[in-house]
Amino acid sequence: MKREQIFEFFHRLAEANPAPETELEYGNVYQLLVAVTLSAQATDVGVNKATRRLFEIVKTPADMIALGEEGLKEHIKTIGLFNSKAKNVIALSEILVREHGGEVPADRDALTALPGVGRKTANVVLNCAFGAETFAVDTHIFRVCNRTGLAKGKTPLAVEKGLEKKVPKPFRVGAHHWLILHGRYICKARKPDCERCPVIDLCGYKDKILPQGDSPATPQKSRARKEKTA
C-alpha cells in the first residue's frame, strides 16, 4: 500500500470513528493494566463481565494484594488461563507497590518487566493511558495489516515495526484502535464483510468480495461514475 493510500485508509476510518477507544472497561491506569493482562487469549466482553464487580473493590495494587490470589480467582474464573493470570496479577501488583510506589510506570521496559506483561500489553497501556504513539499488534491487527497490504510481516513485531514506519502523524495515536475495530467487526477472520468495508478499494486482499458492478482496481470511482450519469 502506497503512502497516499495509507493516509486515505486511516482518514476514512477516522471519519467513521473520530475518537476510537479500547472496548475494555476500566476506571484508572492500574485497572487498565489488569484488564489488558487478563485479556490475553480472551475476549474483551468476557473480561469486562469478570472485572465489573472486581473493579468495584479493587482500585489499586494494594487493594489487589489485600484481595489475594484465591480471592482474585473467584472473580476471574470465567476467563481462560485464570490460574496463571491471577498469579501474575498478584505478582505485578506487589512489584508496583514495592518498586513504583503503587503507580503504573509510563515506560515500556518497566512494564514488560512485570509478570504477565508482554510487549502488546505494554503498548496498549502506553497508548490508552499515556497517549503514546504505540501499536499493539493483536490477532486482528496482524490479520488486517497482512490481508490489506498495509504493513505485511511474518510476526507481530514485524507488523508493529511496519506500522511505526508507515502510519502518518495525524493517525498514530488512534491507529491501533481503528485497526482492531476494523478487524473485529468488518475484516473478520473467516469471512470479511467486504460490502461494509469503507476502504475496500484500497485493500490488496486478492479474495475480497467487491460490490456488484465495481472493478477490482477502482470500485469507489466506478460508483462515482454511475451516480454522476444517473
mmCIF file of C-alpha atoms in Angstrom:
data_model
loop_
_atom_site.group_PDB
_atom_site.id
_atom_site.type_symbol
_atom_site.label_atom_id
_atom_site.label_comp_id
_atom_site.label_asym_id
_atom_site.label_seq_id
_atom_site.Cartn_x
_atom_site.Cartn_y
_atom_site.Cartn_z
ATOM 1 C CA MET A 1 0.000 0.000 0.000
ATOM 2 C CA LYS A 2 1.475 3.361 -1.050
ATOM 3 C CA ARG A 3 1.840 6.394 1.215
ATOM 4 C CA GLU A 4 -1.137 8.231 -0.277
ATOM 5 C CA GLN A 5 -3.294 5.123 0.070
ATOM 6 C CA ILE A 6 -2.277 4.667 3.712
ATOM 7 C CA PHE A 7 -3.255 8.243 4.517
ATOM 8 C CA GLU A 8 -6.621 7.760 2.828
ATOM 9 C CA PHE A 9 -7.074 4.406 4.597
ATOM 10 C CA PHE A 10 -6.794 5.959 8.058
ATOM 11 C CA HIS A 11 -8.621 9.127 7.025
ATOM 12 C CA ARG A 12 -11.727 7.098 6.201
ATOM 13 C CA LEU A 13 -11.542 5.052 9.401
ATOM 14 C CA ALA A 14 -11.122 8.267 11.379
ATOM 15 C CA GLU A 15 -14.107 9.886 9.692
ATOM 16 C CA ALA A 16 -16.273 6.940 10.699
ATOM 17 C CA ASN A 17 -14.946 6.907 14.286
ATOM 18 C CA PRO A 18 -13.190 10.173 15.251
ATOM 19 C CA ALA A 19 -12.445 9.170 18.861
ATOM 20 C CA PRO A 20 -11.669 5.433 18.989
ATOM 21 C CA GLU A 21 -11.208 3.780 22.371
ATOM 22 C CA THR A 22 -10.477 0.347 23.771
ATOM 23 C CA GLU A 23 -13.562 -1.736 24.487
ATOM 24 C CA LEU A 24 -12.106 -2.851 27.815
ATOM 25 C CA GLU A 25 -13.760 -1.204 30.817
ATOM 26 C CA TYR A 26 -11.578 0.415 33.484
ATOM 27 C CA GLY A 27 -11.524 3.338 35.877
ATOM 28 C CA ASN A 28 -7.811 4.099 36.204
ATOM 29 C CA VAL A 29 -4.416 3.149 34.781
ATOM 30 C CA TYR A 30 -3.914 0.248 37.164
ATOM 31 C CA GLN A 31 -7.291 -1.258 36.297
ATOM 32 C CA LEU A 32 -6.435 -0.861 32.608
ATOM 33 C CA LEU A 33 -3.188 -2.785 33.136
ATOM 34 C CA VAL A 34 -5.056 -5.578 34.914
ATOM 35 C CA ALA A 35 -7.782 -5.716 32.254
ATOM 36 C CA VAL A 36 -5.312 -5.908 29.374
ATOM 37 C CA THR A 37 -3.292 -8.578 31.189
ATOM 38 C CA LEU A 38 -6.454 -10.632 31.669
ATOM 39 C CA SER A 39 -7.492 -10.166 28.025
ATOM 40 C CA ALA A 40 -4.735 -12.392 26.632
ATOM 41 C CA GLN A 41 -6.460 -15.223 24.736
ATOM 42 C CA ALA A 42 -9.822 -13.921 25.955
ATOM 43 C CA THR A 43 -12.464 -11.562 24.592
ATOM 44 C CA ASP A 44 -12.972 -8.013 25.832
ATOM 45 C CA VAL A 45 -16.613 -8.893 26.514
ATOM 46 C CA GLY A 46 -15.594 -11.776 28.743
ATOM 47 C CA VAL A 47 -13.005 -9.701 30.593
ATOM 48 C CA ASN A 48 -15.465 -6.856 31.176
ATOM 49 C CA LYS A 49 -18.025 -9.274 32.579
ATOM 50 C CA ALA A 50 -15.476 -10.588 35.085
ATOM 51 C CA THR A 51 -13.918 -7.261 36.072
ATOM 52 C CA ARG A 52 -17.040 -5.177 36.681
ATOM 53 C CA ARG A 53 -17.506 -6.497 40.206
ATOM 54 C CA LEU A 54 -13.753 -6.892 40.727
ATOM 55 C CA PHE A 55 -13.059 -3.243 39.972
ATOM 56 C CA GLU A 56 -15.718 -2.145 42.440
ATOM 57 C CA ILE A 57 -13.473 -3.375 45.250
ATOM 58 C CA VAL A 58 -10.015 -3.289 43.626
ATOM 59 C CA LYS A 59 -8.791 0.120 42.510
ATOM 60 C CA THR A 60 -5.091 -0.028 43.436
ATOM 61 C CA PRO A 61 -2.301 -2.602 43.581
ATOM 62 C CA ALA A 62 -2.632 -2.582 47.381
ATOM 63 C CA ASP A 63 -6.317 -3.485 47.040
ATOM 64 C CA MET A 64 -5.398 -6.401 44.797
ATOM 65 C CA ILE A 65 -2.783 -7.685 47.227
ATOM 66 C CA ALA A 66 -5.336 -7.481 50.035
ATOM 67 C CA LEU A 67 -7.832 -9.471 47.937
ATOM 68 C CA GLY A 68 -5.232 -12.186 47.427
ATOM 69 C CA GLU A 69 -4.710 -14.760 44.715
ATOM 70 C CA GLU A 70 -7.601 -17.015 45.723
ATOM 71 C CA GLY A 71 -9.968 -14.067 46.002
ATOM 72 C CA LEU A 72 -8.942 -12.854 42.556
ATOM 73 C CA LYS A 73 -9.509 -16.308 41.080
ATOM 74 C CA GLU A 74 -13.114 -16.228 42.246
ATOM 75 C CA HIS A 75 -13.690 -13.071 40.211
ATOM 76 C CA ILE A 76 -11.901 -14.159 37.025
ATOM 77 C CA LYS A 77 -12.588 -17.907 36.915
ATOM 78 C CA THR A 78 -14.694 -17.471 33.762
ATOM 79 C CA ILE A 79 -11.629 -16.217 31.872
ATOM 80 C CA GLY A 80 -9.249 -18.603 30.149
ATOM 81 C CA LEU A 81 -5.960 -19.347 31.933
ATOM 82 C CA PHE A 82 -7.315 -17.672 35.069
ATOM 83 C CA ASN A 83 -4.977 -19.539 37.438
ATOM 84 C CA SER A 84 -1.773 -18.267 35.844
ATOM 85 C CA LYS A 85 -3.278 -14.848 35.236
ATOM 86 C CA ALA A 86 -4.261 -14.494 38.908
ATOM 87 C CA LYS A 87 -0.722 -15.414 39.953
ATOM 88 C CA ASN A 88 0.760 -12.839 37.559
ATOM 89 C CA VAL A 89 -1.628 -10.050 38.571
ATOM 90 C CA ILE A 90 -0.832 -10.509 42.256
ATOM 91 C CA ALA A 91 2.910 -10.617 41.489
ATOM 92 C CA LEU A 92 2.848 -7.498 39.296
ATOM 93 C CA SER A 93 0.804 -5.695 41.948
ATOM 94 C CA GLU A 94 3.440 -6.476 44.557
ATOM 95 C CA ILE A 95 6.170 -5.134 42.262
ATOM 96 C CA LEU A 96 4.203 -1.942 41.581
ATOM 97 C CA VAL A 97 3.874 -1.321 45.334
ATOM 98 C CA ARG A 98 7.462 -2.276 46.119
ATOM 99 C CA GLU A 99 9.295 -0.640 43.210
ATOM 100 C CA HIS A 100 6.987 2.010 41.725
ATOM 101 C CA GLY A 101 5.137 3.497 44.674
ATOM 102 C CA GLY A 102 1.913 1.806 43.632
ATOM 103 C CA GLU A 103 1.871 3.601 40.266
ATOM 104 C CA VAL A 104 1.920 2.115 36.778
ATOM 105 C CA PRO A 105 5.123 3.245 35.007
ATOM 106 C CA ALA A 106 4.876 5.024 31.674
ATOM 107 C CA ASP A 107 7.834 3.083 30.309
ATOM 108 C CA ARG A 108 7.762 0.023 28.058
ATOM 109 C CA ASP A 109 10.803 -1.667 29.593
ATOM 110 C CA ALA A 110 9.450 -1.226 33.116
ATOM 111 C CA LEU A 111 6.057 -2.543 32.049
ATOM 112 C CA THR A 112 7.397 -5.613 30.237
ATOM 113 C CA ALA A 113 9.466 -6.434 33.323
ATOM 114 C CA LEU A 114 6.190 -7.090 35.171
ATOM 115 C CA PRO A 115 4.920 -10.701 35.337
ATOM 116 C CA GLY A 116 2.416 -11.487 32.590
ATOM 117 C CA VAL A 117 3.015 -8.217 30.735
ATOM 118 C CA GLY A 118 4.316 -8.589 27.191
ATOM 119 C CA ARG A 119 5.052 -6.010 24.539
ATOM 120 C CA LYS A 120 1.456 -5.944 23.265
ATOM 121 C CA THR A 121 0.029 -5.320 26.748
ATOM 122 C CA ALA A 122 2.627 -2.638 27.424
ATOM 123 C CA ASN A 123 1.815 -0.914 24.128
ATOM 124 C CA VAL A 124 -1.914 -0.871 24.939
ATOM 125 C CA VAL A 125 -1.289 0.688 28.355
ATOM 126 C CA LEU A 126 1.141 3.257 26.972
ATOM 127 C CA ASN A 127 -1.303 4.234 24.242
ATOM 128 C CA CYS A 128 -4.572 4.257 26.180
ATOM 129 C CA ALA A 129 -3.284 5.661 29.466
ATOM 130 C CA PHE A 130 -0.434 7.907 28.373
ATOM 131 C CA GLY A 131 -1.258 8.801 24.765
ATOM 132 C CA ALA A 132 1.899 7.226 23.371
ATOM 133 C CA GLU A 133 2.187 6.503 19.647
ATOM 134 C CA THR A 134 2.383 2.736 20.088
ATOM 135 C CA PHE A 135 0.928 -0.090 18.003
ATOM 136 C CA ALA A 136 -0.350 -3.093 19.948
ATOM 137 C CA VAL A 137 -0.453 -5.851 17.354
ATOM 138 C CA ASP A 138 -3.039 -8.466 18.313
ATOM 139 C CA THR A 139 -4.540 -11.140 16.056
ATOM 140 C CA HIS A 140 -6.961 -8.626 14.483
ATOM 141 C CA ILE A 141 -4.270 -6.092 13.592
ATOM 142 C CA PHE A 142 -1.916 -8.818 12.378
ATOM 143 C CA ARG A 143 -4.625 -10.119 10.042
ATOM 144 C CA VAL A 144 -5.771 -6.708 8.771
ATOM 145 C CA CYS A 145 -2.245 -5.463 8.098
ATOM 146 C CA ASN A 146 -1.240 -8.571 6.181
ATOM 147 C CA ARG A 147 -4.547 -9.014 4.369
ATOM 148 C CA THR A 148 -4.855 -5.419 3.157
ATOM 149 C CA GLY A 149 -1.159 -4.915 2.460
ATOM 150 C CA LEU A 150 -0.965 -2.040 4.949
ATOM 151 C CA ALA A 151 2.027 -3.469 6.809
ATOM 152 C CA LYS A 152 2.945 -7.052 5.985
ATOM 153 C CA GLY A 153 5.034 -9.127 8.352
ATOM 154 C CA LYS A 154 5.531 -12.716 9.441
ATOM 155 C CA THR A 155 5.491 -11.831 13.157
ATOM 156 C CA PRO A 156 3.567 -9.313 15.302
ATOM 157 C CA LEU A 157 6.814 -7.419 15.916
ATOM 158 C CA ALA A 158 7.489 -7.160 12.179
ATOM 159 C CA VAL A 159 3.980 -5.770 11.630
ATOM 160 C CA GLU A 160 4.466 -3.347 14.531
ATOM 161 C CA LYS A 161 7.723 -2.079 13.036
ATOM 162 C CA GLY A 162 5.984 -1.673 9.682
ATOM 163 C CA LEU A 163 3.224 0.413 11.255
ATOM 164 C CA GLU A 164 5.782 2.554 13.061
ATOM 165 C CA LYS A 165 7.313 3.430 9.696
ATOM 166 C CA LYS A 166 4.122 3.833 7.669
ATOM 167 C CA VAL A 167 1.333 5.340 9.800
ATOM 168 C CA PRO A 168 1.177 9.119 9.193
ATOM 169 C CA LYS A 169 1.342 11.542 12.095
ATOM 170 C CA PRO A 170 -2.331 12.582 12.374
ATOM 171 C CA PHE A 171 -3.393 8.965 12.921
ATOM 172 C CA ARG A 172 -0.636 7.439 15.040
ATOM 173 C CA VAL A 173 -2.338 7.552 18.441
ATOM 174 C CA GLY A 174 -5.640 6.118 17.219
ATOM 175 C CA ALA A 175 -4.262 3.713 14.609
ATOM 176 C CA HIS A 176 -4.252 0.508 16.631
ATOM 177 C CA HIS A 177 -7.826 1.136 17.838
ATOM 178 C CA TRP A 178 -9.118 1.659 14.298
ATOM 179 C CA LEU A 179 -7.342 -1.459 13.087
ATOM 180 C CA ILE A 180 -8.604 -3.624 15.953
ATOM 181 C CA LEU A 181 -12.196 -2.475 15.481
ATOM 182 C CA HIS A 182 -11.944 -2.896 11.715
ATOM 183 C CA GLY A 183 -10.675 -6.449 12.156
ATOM 184 C CA ARG A 184 -13.199 -7.283 14.849
ATOM 185 C CA TYR A 185 -16.325 -6.074 13.073
ATOM 186 C CA ILE A 186 -15.599 -5.852 9.327
ATOM 187 C CA CYS A 187 -12.363 -7.533 8.220
ATOM 188 C CA LYS A 188 -13.213 -10.715 10.122
ATOM 189 C CA ALA A 189 -11.028 -13.792 10.114
ATOM 190 C CA ARG A 190 -13.279 -16.338 8.420
ATOM 191 C CA LYS A 191 -15.449 -14.132 6.243
ATOM 192 C CA PRO A 192 -14.575 -10.453 5.845
ATOM 193 C CA ASP A 193 -17.624 -8.232 5.415
ATOM 194 C CA CYS A 194 -16.281 -6.556 2.285
ATOM 195 C CA GLU A 195 -19.626 -4.990 1.346
ATOM 196 C CA ARG A 196 -19.482 -2.838 4.512
ATOM 197 C CA CYS A 197 -15.785 -2.007 4.201
ATOM 198 C CA PRO A 198 -15.028 1.721 3.821
ATOM 199 C CA VAL A 199 -11.537 1.022 2.460
ATOM 200 C CA ILE A 200 -12.303 -1.792 0.038
ATOM 201 C CA ASP A 201 -10.784 -0.016 -2.958
ATOM 202 C CA LEU A 202 -7.503 0.462 -1.059
ATOM 203 C CA CYS A 203 -7.318 -3.141 0.134
ATOM 204 C CA GLY A 204 -4.923 -5.542 -1.566
ATOM 205 C CA TYR A 205 -6.704 -8.730 -0.463
ATOM 206 C CA LYS A 206 -6.917 -10.893 -3.575
ATOM 207 C CA ASP A 207 -10.089 -12.681 -2.420
ATOM 208 C CA LYS A 208 -12.078 -9.594 -1.405
ATOM 209 C CA ILE A 209 -15.701 -9.526 -2.479
ATOM 210 C CA LEU A 210 -16.432 -6.368 -4.457
ATOM 211 C CA PRO A 211 -19.879 -4.755 -4.623
ATOM 212 C CA GLN A 212 -21.688 -5.825 -7.787
ATOM 213 C CA GLY A 213 -20.594 -3.814 -10.807
ATOM 214 C CA ASP A 214 -17.326 -2.497 -9.320
ATOM 215 C CA SER A 215 -13.973 -3.223 -10.890
ATOM 216 C CA PRO A 216 -11.189 -4.694 -8.774
ATOM 217 C CA ALA A 217 -8.983 -1.644 -9.235
ATOM 218 C CA THR A 218 -11.268 1.308 -8.624
ATOM 219 C CA PRO A 219 -14.615 0.400 -7.024
ATOM 220 C CA GLN A 220 -15.048 3.849 -5.488
ATOM 221 C CA LYS A 221 -14.532 5.557 -8.844
ATOM 222 C CA SER A 222 -16.911 3.115 -10.512
ATOM 223 C CA ARG A 223 -19.672 4.026 -8.087
ATOM 224 C CA ALA A 224 -18.968 7.712 -8.583
ATOM 225 C CA ARG A 225 -19.291 7.387 -12.341
ATOM 226 C CA LYS A 226 -22.597 5.554 -12.017
ATOM 227 C CA GLU A 227 -24.006 8.209 -9.686
ATOM 228 C CA LYS A 228 -22.866 11.025 -11.984
ATOM 229 C CA THR A 229 -24.533 9.536 -15.053
ATOM 230 C CA ALA A 230 -27.747 8.568 -13.245
#
